[in-house]
Each structure stands twice: as C-alpha cells, then as structure tokens.
Amino acid sequence: MASGIAIGAQSKNPDSAVAPLPFSAPTLWRMVKAGKFPAPCKLSARVTAWKVSQVREWMTAQAAA
C-alpha cells in the first residue's frame, strides 16, 4: 500500500482485521487529535490499536457523507 496506512497490518494475530486507509500516518494522528477519527487504545509502550467496530463505523459515516 503505497499512499495509505493499514491498521493492524503488523499484527501477528490472524483474527485481527486490516483496514486500509486513504491517508498517511501523520494525517491519521492529526485526525485523531482533532476528534475526526476514533481514538486508539494503547496496548503497550510500542503497540497502538483501534477497535475495528469504531473504524468501520467511521468508514460507513464517511461513505454516507
């Protein structure tokens, strides 16, 4: 994926979902800070994850807008 990022792409858990997003990591963090994208859950010092249900809701809302 050249221009976007994938949430969960580095997960070793086969049950984790990968959500490709059409923007860069810095844009993602700006959107989180502005409240325009769901806030992540910090799992450890080096692992940040998003709830798949929240990301899917956000994607549905974007498609409807």
JSON list of N, CA and C in Angstrom, two decimals, residues 2-62:
[
{"chain": "A", "resi": 2, "resn": "ALA", "atom": "N", "xyz": [0.93, 1.92, -1.09]},
{"chain": "A", "resi": 2, "resn": "ALA", "atom": "CA", "xyz": [1.89, 3.00, -1.26]},
{"chain": "A", "resi": 2, "resn": "ALA", "atom": "C", "xyz": [1.51, 4.29, -0.54]},
{"chain": "A", "resi": 3, "resn": "SER", "atom": "N", "xyz": [0.28, 4.73, -0.67]},
{"chain": "A", "resi": 3, "resn": "SER", "atom": "CA", "xyz": [-0.06, 6.05, -0.15]},
{"chain": "A", "resi": 3, "resn": "SER", "atom": "C", "xyz": [-0.81, 6.05, 1.16]},
{"chain": "A", "resi": 4, "resn": "GLY", "atom": "N", "xyz": [-1.35, 4.93, 1.58]},
{"chain": "A", "resi": 4, "resn": "GLY", "atom": "CA", "xyz": [-2.13, 4.91, 2.80]},
{"chain": "A", "resi": 4, "resn": "GLY", "atom": "C", "xyz": [-1.46, 4.11, 3.89]},
{"chain": "A", "resi": 5, "resn": "ILE", "atom": "N", "xyz": [-2.18, 3.87, 4.94]},
{"chain": "A", "resi": 5, "resn": "ILE", "atom": "CA", "xyz": [-1.69, 3.05, 6.03]},
{"chain": "A", "resi": 5, "resn": "ILE", "atom": "C", "xyz": [-2.70, 1.96, 6.29]},
{"chain": "A", "resi": 6, "resn": "ALA", "atom": "N", "xyz": [-2.29, 0.93, 6.95]},
{"chain": "A", "resi": 6, "resn": "ALA", "atom": "CA", "xyz": [-3.21, -0.16, 7.27]},
{"chain": "A", "resi": 6, "resn": "ALA", "atom": "C", "xyz": [-3.19, -0.39, 8.77]},
{"chain": "A", "resi": 7, "resn": "ILE", "atom": "N", "xyz": [-4.33, -0.27, 9.38]},
{"chain": "A", "resi": 7, "resn": "ILE", "atom": "CA", "xyz": [-4.45, -0.52, 10.81]},
{"chain": "A", "resi": 7, "resn": "ILE", "atom": "C", "xyz": [-4.45, -2.02, 11.01]},
{"chain": "A", "resi": 8, "resn": "GLY", "atom": "N", "xyz": [-3.57, -2.50, 11.87]},
{"chain": "A", "resi": 8, "resn": "GLY", "atom": "CA", "xyz": [-3.48, -3.92, 12.15]},
{"chain": "A", "resi": 8, "resn": "GLY", "atom": "C", "xyz": [-2.56, -4.67, 11.21]},
{"chain": "A", "resi": 9, "resn": "ALA", "atom": "N", "xyz": [-1.91, -3.98, 10.31]},
{"chain": "A", "resi": 9, "resn": "ALA", "atom": "CA", "xyz": [-1.08, -4.64, 9.31]},
{"chain": "A", "resi": 9, "resn": "ALA", "atom": "C", "xyz": [0.10, -5.39, 9.92]},
{"chain": "A", "resi": 10, "resn": "GLN", "atom": "N", "xyz": [0.60, -4.96, 11.05]},
{"chain": "A", "resi": 10, "resn": "GLN", "atom": "CA", "xyz": [1.76, -5.60, 11.64]},
{"chain": "A", "resi": 10, "resn": "GLN", "atom": "C", "xyz": [1.37, -6.61, 12.71]},
{"chain": "A", "resi": 11, "resn": "SER", "atom": "N", "xyz": [0.11, -6.85, 12.87]},
{"chain": "A", "resi": 11, "resn": "SER", "atom": "CA", "xyz": [-0.36, -7.77, 13.90]},
{"chain": "A", "resi": 11, "resn": "SER", "atom": "C", "xyz": [-0.03, -9.21, 13.53]},
{"chain": "A", "resi": 12, "resn": "LYS", "atom": "N", "xyz": [0.37, -9.99, 14.49]},
{"chain": "A", "resi": 12, "resn": "LYS", "atom": "CA", "xyz": [0.62, -11.40, 14.27]},
{"chain": "A", "resi": 12, "resn": "LYS", "atom": "C", "xyz": [-0.61, -12.24, 14.57]},
{"chain": "A", "resi": 13, "resn": "ASN", "atom": "N", "xyz": [-1.68, -11.59, 15.00]},
{"chain": "A", "resi": 13, "resn": "ASN", "atom": "CA", "xyz": [-2.92, -12.27, 15.32]},
{"chain": "A", "resi": 13, "resn": "ASN", "atom": "C", "xyz": [-3.71, -12.48, 14.03]},
{"chain": "A", "resi": 14, "resn": "PRO", "atom": "N", "xyz": [-3.96, -13.74, 13.64]},
{"chain": "A", "resi": 14, "resn": "PRO", "atom": "CA", "xyz": [-4.68, -13.98, 12.38]},
{"chain": "A", "resi": 14, "resn": "PRO", "atom": "C", "xyz": [-6.13, -13.51, 12.40]},
{"chain": "A", "resi": 15, "resn": "ASP", "atom": "N", "xyz": [-6.69, -13.28, 13.58]},
{"chain": "A", "resi": 15, "resn": "ASP", "atom": "CA", "xyz": [-8.07, -12.81, 13.68]},
{"chain": "A", "resi": 15, "resn": "ASP", "atom": "C", "xyz": [-8.19, -11.30, 13.59]},
{"chain": "A", "resi": 16, "resn": "SER", "atom": "N", "xyz": [-7.08, -10.59, 13.58]},
{"chain": "A", "resi": 16, "resn": "SER", "atom": "CA", "xyz": [-7.15, -9.13, 13.54]},
{"chain": "A", "resi": 16, "resn": "SER", "atom": "C", "xyz": [-7.49, -8.67, 12.13]},
{"chain": "A", "resi": 17, "resn": "ALA", "atom": "N", "xyz": [-8.24, -7.61, 12.07]},
{"chain": "A", "resi": 17, "resn": "ALA", "atom": "CA", "xyz": [-8.67, -7.07, 10.78]},
{"chain": "A", "resi": 17, "resn": "ALA", "atom": "C", "xyz": [-7.69, -6.00, 10.32]},
{"chain": "A", "resi": 18, "resn": "VAL", "atom": "N", "xyz": [-7.52, -5.87, 9.03]},
{"chain": "A", "resi": 18, "resn": "VAL", "atom": "CA", "xyz": [-6.68, -4.83, 8.45]},
{"chain": "A", "resi": 18, "resn": "VAL", "atom": "C", "xyz": [-7.60, -3.87, 7.72]},
{"chain": "A", "resi": 19, "resn": "ALA", "atom": "N", "xyz": [-7.52, -2.60, 8.09]},
{"chain": "A", "resi": 19, "resn": "ALA", "atom": "CA", "xyz": [-8.35, -1.58, 7.46]},
{"chain": "A", "resi": 19, "resn": "ALA", "atom": "C", "xyz": [-7.45, -0.61, 6.70]},
{"chain": "A", "resi": 20, "resn": "PRO", "atom": "N", "xyz": [-7.41, -0.71, 5.38]},
{"chain": "A", "resi": 20, "resn": "PRO", "atom": "CA", "xyz": [-6.60, 0.24, 4.61]},
{"chain": "A", "resi": 20, "resn": "PRO", "atom": "C", "xyz": [-7.24, 1.63, 4.63]},
{"chain": "A", "resi": 21, "resn": "LEU", "atom": "N", "xyz": [-6.45, 2.63, 4.86]},
{"chain": "A", "resi": 21, "resn": "LEU", "atom": "CA", "xyz": [-6.95, 3.99, 4.93]},
{"chain": "A", "resi": 21, "resn": "LEU", "atom": "C", "xyz": [-6.29, 4.84, 3.85]},
{"chain": "A", "resi": 22, "resn": "PRO", "atom": "N", "xyz": [-7.04, 5.75, 3.25]},
{"chain": "A", "resi": 22, "resn": "PRO", "atom": "CA", "xyz": [-6.52, 6.53, 2.12]},
{"chain": "A", "resi": 22, "resn": "PRO", "atom": "C", "xyz": [-5.72, 7.77, 2.50]},
{"chain": "A", "resi": 23, "resn": "PHE", "atom": "N", "xyz": [-5.01, 7.71, 3.62]},
{"chain": "A", "resi": 23, "resn": "PHE", "atom": "CA", "xyz": [-4.19, 8.85, 4.02]},
{"chain": "A", "resi": 23, "resn": "PHE", "atom": "C", "xyz": [-2.99, 8.35, 4.82]},
{"chain": "A", "resi": 24, "resn": "SER", "atom": "N", "xyz": [-2.05, 9.25, 5.02]},
{"chain": "A", "resi": 24, "resn": "SER", "atom": "CA", "xyz": [-0.79, 8.91, 5.67]},
{"chain": "A", "resi": 24, "resn": "SER", "atom": "C", "xyz": [-0.94, 8.82, 7.19]},
{"chain": "A", "resi": 25, "resn": "ALA", "atom": "N", "xyz": [0.07, 8.26, 7.83]},
{"chain": "A", "resi": 25, "resn": "ALA", "atom": "CA", "xyz": [0.08, 8.15, 9.29]},
{"chain": "A", "resi": 25, "resn": "ALA", "atom": "C", "xyz": [0.01, 9.53, 9.97]},
{"chain": "A", "resi": 26, "resn": "PRO", "atom": "N", "xyz": [0.79, 10.53, 9.50]},
{"chain": "A", "resi": 26, "resn": "PRO", "atom": "CA", "xyz": [0.68, 11.85, 10.14]},
{"chain": "A", "resi": 26, "resn": "PRO", "atom": "C", "xyz": [-0.74, 12.44, 10.03]},
{"chain": "A", "resi": 27, "resn": "THR", "atom": "N", "xyz": [-1.40, 12.22, 8.90]},
{"chain": "A", "resi": 27, "resn": "THR", "atom": "CA", "xyz": [-2.77, 12.69, 8.74]},
{"chain": "A", "resi": 27, "resn": "THR", "atom": "C", "xyz": [-3.70, 11.96, 9.70]},
{"chain": "A", "resi": 28, "resn": "LEU", "atom": "N", "xyz": [-3.49, 10.67, 9.86]},
{"chain": "A", "resi": 28, "resn": "LEU", "atom": "CA", "xyz": [-4.29, 9.89, 10.80]},
{"chain": "A", "resi": 28, "resn": "LEU", "atom": "C", "xyz": [-4.19, 10.49, 12.21]},
{"chain": "A", "resi": 29, "resn": "TRP", "atom": "N", "xyz": [-2.97, 10.77, 12.66]},
{"chain": "A", "resi": 29, "resn": "TRP", "atom": "CA", "xyz": [-2.79, 11.31, 14.01]},
{"chain": "A", "resi": 29, "resn": "TRP", "atom": "C", "xyz": [-3.36, 12.70, 14.15]},
{"chain": "A", "resi": 30, "resn": "ARG", "atom": "N", "xyz": [-3.30, 13.51, 13.08]},
{"chain": "A", "resi": 30, "resn": "ARG", "atom": "CA", "xyz": [-3.94, 14.84, 13.12]},
{"chain": "A", "resi": 30, "resn": "ARG", "atom": "C", "xyz": [-5.45, 14.70, 13.26]},
{"chain": "A", "resi": 31, "resn": "MET", "atom": "N", "xyz": [-6.02, 13.73, 12.53]},
{"chain": "A", "resi": 31, "resn": "MET", "atom": "CA", "xyz": [-7.46, 13.50, 12.59]},
{"chain": "A", "resi": 31, "resn": "MET", "atom": "C", "xyz": [-7.87, 12.99, 13.98]},
{"chain": "A", "resi": 32, "resn": "VAL", "atom": "N", "xyz": [-7.07, 12.12, 14.58]},
{"chain": "A", "resi": 32, "resn": "VAL", "atom": "CA", "xyz": [-7.36, 11.63, 15.93]},
{"chain": "A", "resi": 32, "resn": "VAL", "atom": "C", "xyz": [-7.34, 12.81, 16.91]},
{"chain": "A", "resi": 33, "resn": "LYS", "atom": "N", "xyz": [-6.31, 13.64, 16.80]},
{"chain": "A", "resi": 33, "resn": "LYS", "atom": "CA", "xyz": [-6.17, 14.79, 17.70]},
{"chain": "A", "resi": 33, "resn": "LYS", "atom": "C", "xyz": [-7.34, 15.76, 17.56]},
{"chain": "A", "resi": 34, "resn": "ALA", "atom": "N", "xyz": [-7.84, 15.91, 16.32]},
{"chain": "A", "resi": 34, "resn": "ALA", "atom": "CA", "xyz": [-8.95, 16.83, 16.06]},
{"chain": "A", "resi": 34, "resn": "ALA", "atom": "C", "xyz": [-10.31, 16.20, 16.36]},
{"chain": "A", "resi": 35, "resn": "GLY", "atom": "N", "xyz": [-10.33, 14.92, 16.73]},
{"chain": "A", "resi": 35, "resn": "GLY", "atom": "CA", "xyz": [-11.58, 14.25, 17.02]},
{"chain": "A", "resi": 35, "resn": "GLY", "atom": "C", "xyz": [-12.34, 13.81, 15.77]},
{"chain": "A", "resi": 36, "resn": "LYS", "atom": "N", "xyz": [-11.65, 13.76, 14.63]},
{"chain": "A", "resi": 36, "resn": "LYS", "atom": "CA", "xyz": [-12.29, 13.38, 13.36]},
{"chain": "A", "resi": 36, "resn": "LYS", "atom": "C", "xyz": [-12.09, 11.91, 13.02]},
{"chain": "A", "resi": 37, "resn": "PHE", "atom": "N", "xyz": [-11.37, 11.19, 13.86]},
{"chain": "A", "resi": 37, "resn": "PHE", "atom": "CA", "xyz": [-11.14, 9.75, 13.69]},
{"chain": "A", "resi": 37, "resn": "PHE", "atom": "C", "xyz": [-11.15, 9.14, 15.08]},
{"chain": "A", "resi": 38, "resn": "PRO", "atom": "N", "xyz": [-11.63, 7.90, 15.22]},
{"chain": "A", "resi": 38, "resn": "PRO", "atom": "CA", "xyz": [-11.69, 7.29, 16.55]},
{"chain": "A", "resi": 38, "resn": "PRO", "atom": "C", "xyz": [-10.33, 7.26, 17.26]},
{"chain": "A", "resi": 39, "resn": "ALA", "atom": "N", "xyz": [-10.36, 7.44, 18.54]},
{"chain": "A", "resi": 39, "resn": "ALA", "atom": "CA", "xyz": [-9.13, 7.40, 19.34]},
{"chain": "A", "resi": 39, "resn": "ALA", "atom": "C", "xyz": [-8.65, 5.96, 19.46]},
{"chain": "A", "resi": 40, "resn": "PRO", "atom": "N", "xyz": [-7.34, 5.76, 19.44]},
{"chain": "A", "resi": 40, "resn": "PRO", "atom": "CA", "xyz": [-6.81, 4.40, 19.58]},
{"chain": "A", "resi": 40, "resn": "PRO", "atom": "C", "xyz": [-6.73, 3.96, 21.04]},
{"chain": "A", "resi": 41, "resn": "CYS", "atom": "N", "xyz": [-6.47, 2.70, 21.20]},
{"chain": "A", "resi": 41, "resn": "CYS", "atom": "CA", "xyz": [-6.22, 2.11, 22.53]},
{"chain": "A", "resi": 41, "resn": "CYS", "atom": "C", "xyz": [-4.74, 1.78, 22.60]},
{"chain": "A", "resi": 42, "resn": "LYS", "atom": "N", "xyz": [-4.08, 2.23, 23.63]},
{"chain": "A", "resi": 42, "resn": "LYS", "atom": "CA", "xyz": [-2.67, 1.94, 23.82]},
{"chain": "A", "resi": 42, "resn": "LYS", "atom": "C", "xyz": [-2.56, 0.58, 24.52]},
{"chain": "A", "resi": 43, "resn": "LEU", "atom": "N", "xyz": [-2.00, -0.42, 23.82]},
{"chain": "A", "resi": 43, "resn": "LEU", "atom": "CA", "xyz": [-1.88, -1.76, 24.38]},
{"chain": "A", "resi": 43, "resn": "LEU", "atom": "C", "xyz": [-0.58, -1.96, 25.14]},
{"chain": "A", "resi": 44, "resn": "SER", "atom": "N", "xyz": [0.45, -1.27, 24.70]},
{"chain": "A", "resi": 44, "resn": "SER", "atom": "CA", "xyz": [1.74, -1.30, 25.39]},
{"chain": "A", "resi": 44, "resn": "SER", "atom": "C", "xyz": [2.53, -0.09, 24.93]},
{"chain": "A", "resi": 45, "resn": "ALA", "atom": "N", "xyz": [3.75, 0.03, 25.37]},
{"chain": "A", "resi": 45, "resn": "ALA", "atom": "CA", "xyz": [4.57, 1.20, 25.00]},
{"chain": "A", "resi": 45, "resn": "ALA", "atom": "C", "xyz": [4.76, 1.32, 23.49]},
{"chain": "A", "resi": 46, "resn": "ARG", "atom": "N", "xyz": [4.76, 0.19, 22.79]},
{"chain": "A", "resi": 46, "resn": "ARG", "atom": "CA", "xyz": [5.02, 0.21, 21.35]},
{"chain": "A", "resi": 46, "resn": "ARG", "atom": "C", "xyz": [3.84, -0.25, 20.49]},
{"chain": "A", "resi": 47, "resn": "VAL", "atom": "N", "xyz": [2.72, -0.55, 21.12]},
{"chain": "A", "resi": 47, "resn": "VAL", "atom": "CA", "xyz": [1.58, -1.07, 20.35]},
{"chain": "A", "resi": 47, "resn": "VAL", "atom": "C", "xyz": [0.35, -0.20, 20.57]},
{"chain": "A", "resi": 48, "resn": "THR", "atom": "N", "xyz": [-0.18, 0.31, 19.46]},
{"chain": "A", "resi": 48, "resn": "THR", "atom": "CA", "xyz": [-1.39, 1.10, 19.46]},
{"chain": "A", "resi": 48, "resn": "THR", "atom": "C", "xyz": [-2.37, 0.40, 18.53]},
{"chain": "A", "resi": 49, "resn": "ALA", "atom": "N", "xyz": [-3.63, 0.31, 18.95]},
{"chain": "A", "resi": 49, "resn": "ALA", "atom": "CA", "xyz": [-4.62, -0.37, 18.13]},
{"chain": "A", "resi": 49, "resn": "ALA", "atom": "C", "xyz": [-5.94, 0.39, 18.17]},
{"chain": "A", "resi": 50, "resn": "TRP", "atom": "N", "xyz": [-6.76, 0.13, 17.17]},
{"chain": "A", "resi": 50, "resn": "TRP", "atom": "CA", "xyz": [-8.08, 0.72, 17.10]},
{"chain": "A", "resi": 50, "resn": "TRP", "atom": "C", "xyz": [-9.12, -0.38, 17.18]},
{"chain": "A", "resi": 51, "resn": "LYS", "atom": "N", "xyz": [-10.26, -0.07, 17.74]},
{"chain": "A", "resi": 51, "resn": "LYS", "atom": "CA", "xyz": [-11.36, -1.02, 17.77]},
{"chain": "A", "resi": 51, "resn": "LYS", "atom": "C", "xyz": [-11.94, -1.08, 16.35]},
{"chain": "A", "resi": 52, "resn": "VAL", "atom": "N", "xyz": [-11.98, -2.28, 15.81]},
{"chain": "A", "resi": 52, "resn": "VAL", "atom": "CA", "xyz": [-12.44, -2.47, 14.44]},
{"chain": "A", "resi": 52, "resn": "VAL", "atom": "C", "xyz": [-13.85, -1.91, 14.26]},
{"chain": "A", "resi": 53, "resn": "SER", "atom": "N", "xyz": [-14.71, -2.11, 15.24]},
{"chain": "A", "resi": 53, "resn": "SER", "atom": "CA", "xyz": [-16.08, -1.62, 15.13]},
{"chain": "A", "resi": 53, "resn": "SER", "atom": "C", "xyz": [-16.13, -0.10, 14.98]},
{"chain": "A", "resi": 54, "resn": "GLN", "atom": "N", "xyz": [-15.26, 0.61, 15.71]},
{"chain": "A", "resi": 54, "resn": "GLN", "atom": "CA", "xyz": [-15.23, 2.07, 15.62]},
{"chain": "A", "resi": 54, "resn": "GLN", "atom": "C", "xyz": [-14.70, 2.54, 14.26]},
{"chain": "A", "resi": 55, "resn": "VAL", "atom": "N", "xyz": [-13.70, 1.84, 13.74]},
{"chain": "A", "resi": 55, "resn": "VAL", "atom": "CA", "xyz": [-13.15, 2.22, 12.44]},
{"chain": "A", "resi": 55, "resn": "VAL", "atom": "C", "xyz": [-14.18, 1.94, 11.35]},
{"chain": "A", "resi": 56, "resn": "ARG", "atom": "N", "xyz": [-14.88, 0.82, 11.45]},
{"chain": "A", "resi": 56, "resn": "ARG", "atom": "CA", "xyz": [-15.92, 0.51, 10.46]},
{"chain": "A", "resi": 56, "resn": "ARG", "atom": "C", "xyz": [-17.04, 1.54, 10.51]},
{"chain": "A", "resi": 57, "resn": "GLU", "atom": "N", "xyz": [-17.44, 1.95, 11.71]},
{"chain": "A", "resi": 57, "resn": "GLU", "atom": "CA", "xyz": [-18.46, 3.00, 11.83]},
{"chain": "A", "resi": 57, "resn": "GLU", "atom": "C", "xyz": [-17.99, 4.29, 11.18]},
{"chain": "A", "resi": 58, "resn": "TRP", "atom": "N", "xyz": [-16.73, 4.64, 11.41]},
{"chain": "A", "resi": 58, "resn": "TRP", "atom": "CA", "xyz": [-16.17, 5.86, 10.81]},
{"chain": "A", "resi": 58, "resn": "TRP", "atom": "C", "xyz": [-16.19, 5.75, 9.29]},
{"chain": "A", "resi": 59, "resn": "MET", "atom": "N", "xyz": [-15.79, 4.59, 8.76]},
{"chain": "A", "resi": 59, "resn": "MET", "atom": "CA", "xyz": [-15.76, 4.39, 7.31]},
{"chain": "A", "resi": 59, "resn": "MET", "atom": "C", "xyz": [-17.17, 4.48, 6.72]},
{"chain": "A", "resi": 60, "resn": "THR", "atom": "N", "xyz": [-18.15, 3.90, 7.40]},
{"chain": "A", "resi": 60, "resn": "THR", "atom": "CA", "xyz": [-19.54, 3.98, 6.94]},
{"chain": "A", "resi": 60, "resn": "THR", "atom": "C", "xyz": [-20.03, 5.41, 6.92]},
{"chain": "A", "resi": 61, "resn": "ALA", "atom": "N", "xyz": [-19.70, 6.16, 7.97]},
{"chain": "A", "resi": 61, "resn": "ALA", "atom": "CA", "xyz": [-20.09, 7.56, 8.04]},
{"chain": "A", "resi": 61, "resn": "ALA", "atom": "C", "xyz": [-19.45, 8.38, 6.93]},
{"chain": "A", "resi": 62, "resn": "GLN", "atom": "N", "xyz": [-18.19, 8.07, 6.58]},
{"chain": "A", "resi": 62, "resn": "GLN", "atom": "CA", "xyz": [-17.51, 8.79, 5.51]},
{"chain": "A", "resi": 62, "resn": "GLN", "atom": "C", "xyz": [-18.17, 8.50, 4.16]}
]
